[in-house]
C-alpha cells in the first residue's frame, strides 16, 4: 500500500536510503562502543577494520592480550587471538 500511495518517484529512494542510512549509523555506533570497550579493558590501541566488521588491537605483551581477551569474553564478545609471524629476511 505504501508504494501505491507514493506521489513522486524519488519518495521511494528517500524511504530506501533513509532505512539504509539508519542501519549504517546503528552499526557504526556498535563498532564505536566495541572500540571504547577494548580501550577501557586496557588496550593501548584499538582500531575498527576497514570493512567495519571487527575491532582489533595489537600488542607485544602476550600476558596483557590474554587478560584483555578474558575481560572482553566476560562481556560476551566473540574474541580471537592471532600471532603476527616474523617475515624471513
Short mmCIF file of C-alpha atoms in Angstrom, two decimals, residues 4 7 10-11 13 17 19 23 43 62 68 70-71 73 79-81 89:
data_model
loop_
_atom_site.label_atom_id
_atom_site.label_comp_id
_atom_site.label_asym_id
_atom_site.label_seq_id
_atom_site.Cartn_x
_atom_site.Cartn_y
_atom_site.Cartn_z
CA UNK A 4 0.95 2.57 -4.26
CA UNK A 7 3.28 10.63 -5.27
CA UNK A 10 12.04 9.90 -5.60
CA UNK A 11 9.95 9.27 -2.49
CA UNK A 13 14.51 6.49 -2.98
CA UNK A 17 18.07 5.41 1.56
CA UNK A 19 16.44 2.92 6.08
CA UNK A 23 21.11 0.83 9.74
CA UNK A 43 44.25 -1.87 25.32
CA UNK A 62 51.15 -11.59 25.35
CA UNK A 68 42.14 -8.35 27.56
CA UNK A 70 39.24 -12.66 29.26
CA UNK A 71 37.81 -9.24 30.14
CA UNK A 73 34.78 -12.56 26.89
CA UNK A 79 37.24 -12.86 20.85
CA UNK A 80 40.10 -14.48 18.95
CA UNK A 81 43.85 -14.13 19.38
CA UNK A 89 64.63 -11.75 5.92
#
